[in-house]
Amino acid sequence: MGPFSGCLAPPPLDKVLVFFIVLGITLPTMHQSSLGSLLLIAATKLHPLWHTGFLPLLFLINCIYIGYSIVILEAIISSHAFGREMELDELSGLARIIPGLTVIWLSVRVGDLVYRGQIGAVFAFDFYSNFFLLEFLLIASGSIILFSRRMRRSPRWLFITAALIILGGGCTGSMST
């Protein structure tokens, strides 16, 4: 007897839904880690604050926590736009994962800068160091707020933290020289 014995067969879409879910997870993560690997080749095009052997890992972790932040932002905006009830339990669950990922990402970034002797470049306060600090502070501040269970249950703070993290991730686009 199969899992559907005694009931109607599932619709055709249900049979391939798992395939699309796996594809939807695999392709973006492969793209991000590949992009990080590709940027390793472009050593002369990246500022030393961003050029590291950890780029594939950093891109991969970055895509996960920014992806969760985008889902949170989109869900809040669409619930307001369409007058639907907000799925606060699900959004707080996603928001609970983000701080752990950002702590890993920020730790790898700082550890790598210390190891490569680039901490002085962080505080040069030139164009690139300012963007680095902006990126770091936006991501860290959004993440710190999400450590609070009370803040994760507030739609306003979920929106603010998701926006901070997405803006911080957008600052990474300034890394080319």
XYZ file of C-alpha atoms in Angstrom, residues 1-138:
138
model
C 0.000 0.000 0.000
C 1.354 3.403 -0.963
C 1.077 6.673 0.928
C -1.981 7.696 -1.102
C -3.936 4.444 -0.823
C -7.531 5.086 0.074
C -7.399 8.711 -1.078
C -7.223 10.596 -4.308
C -3.887 10.889 -6.066
C -2.151 14.236 -5.498
C -2.404 16.919 -8.156
C 0.427 16.815 -10.722
C 2.069 19.932 -9.260
C 2.466 18.270 -5.852
C 4.526 15.503 -7.459
C 7.138 17.954 -8.740
C 6.921 20.525 -5.964
C 9.881 19.030 -4.078
C 11.974 19.311 -7.247
C 11.173 23.017 -7.555
C 11.891 23.647 -3.869
C 15.292 21.943 -4.119
C 16.023 23.836 -7.337
C 14.940 27.120 -5.714
C 17.402 26.575 -2.877
C 20.279 25.064 -4.843
C 20.530 27.544 -7.729
C 20.801 30.759 -5.668
C 23.312 29.250 -3.249
C 25.417 27.868 -6.104
C 25.215 31.247 -7.825
C 26.368 33.140 -4.742
C 29.280 30.859 -3.886
C 30.301 30.813 -7.563
C 30.183 34.594 -7.687
C 32.437 34.708 -4.631
C 34.831 32.290 -6.353
C 34.775 34.355 -9.522
C 35.688 37.490 -7.599
C 38.750 35.716 -6.217
C 40.165 35.857 -9.744
C 39.577 39.619 -9.938
C 42.193 40.495 -7.323
C 43.099 43.771 -8.998
C 39.431 44.815 -9.190
C 38.653 44.402 -5.494
C 39.702 46.630 -2.662
C 41.824 44.768 -0.067
C 39.029 45.167 2.494
C 36.938 42.756 0.426
C 39.450 40.566 -1.362
C 39.806 37.398 0.679
C 39.958 33.672 0.142
C 36.751 33.455 2.169
C 34.683 35.246 -0.499
C 32.747 32.105 -1.564
C 31.792 31.383 2.052
C 30.979 35.018 2.787
C 28.800 35.298 -0.332
C 26.956 32.113 0.591
C 26.209 33.148 4.191
C 25.358 36.658 2.997
C 22.823 35.357 0.486
C 21.043 33.346 3.183
C 20.584 36.079 5.785
C 19.801 38.759 3.206
C 17.356 36.357 1.550
C 15.565 35.847 4.872
C 15.523 39.617 5.392
C 13.988 40.156 1.948
C 11.301 37.563 2.699
C 10.482 39.381 5.952
C 10.375 42.784 4.234
C 8.235 41.465 1.366
C 5.816 39.692 3.710
C 5.284 42.811 5.811
C 4.814 45.067 2.783
C 2.446 42.653 1.034
C 0.383 42.051 4.174
C -0.163 45.811 4.441
C -0.723 46.308 0.707
C -3.280 43.498 0.420
C -4.874 43.922 3.838
C -3.935 40.416 4.930
C -3.105 39.215 8.395
C 0.630 39.234 9.075
C 2.253 35.823 9.593
C 4.143 36.975 12.656
C 5.014 33.504 13.980
C 6.683 32.509 10.702
C 8.452 35.863 10.322
C 9.792 35.753 13.899
C 11.055 32.242 13.218
C 13.002 33.492 10.199
C 14.208 36.496 12.179
C 15.529 34.185 14.916
C 17.926 32.578 12.399
C 19.376 35.838 11.040
C 21.465 36.916 14.083
C 23.330 33.599 14.216
C 24.188 33.800 10.520
C 25.295 37.410 10.762
C 27.467 36.660 13.802
C 29.226 33.947 11.757
C 29.571 36.313 8.780
C 30.830 39.255 10.867
C 33.257 36.991 12.768
C 34.733 35.616 9.550
C 35.032 39.175 8.169
C 36.796 40.529 11.261
C 38.973 37.434 11.730
C 40.037 37.572 8.101
C 40.879 41.291 8.301
C 42.979 40.704 11.418
C 44.745 37.723 9.829
C 45.514 39.673 6.640
C 46.596 42.806 8.535
C 43.870 45.010 7.014
C 42.401 46.420 10.231
C 44.227 49.708 9.584
C 42.454 49.992 6.213
C 39.100 49.741 8.012
C 39.829 52.947 9.906
C 41.422 54.918 7.059
C 38.073 56.755 6.695
C 38.439 57.003 2.940
C 35.691 56.142 0.444
C 36.153 52.365 0.739
C 36.604 52.185 4.490
C 33.500 54.334 4.976
C 31.471 51.929 2.840
C 32.967 48.993 4.714
C 32.030 50.554 8.060
C 28.554 51.411 6.793
C 28.055 47.826 5.590
C 29.336 46.413 8.871
C 27.309 48.748 11.096
C 24.032 48.315 9.208
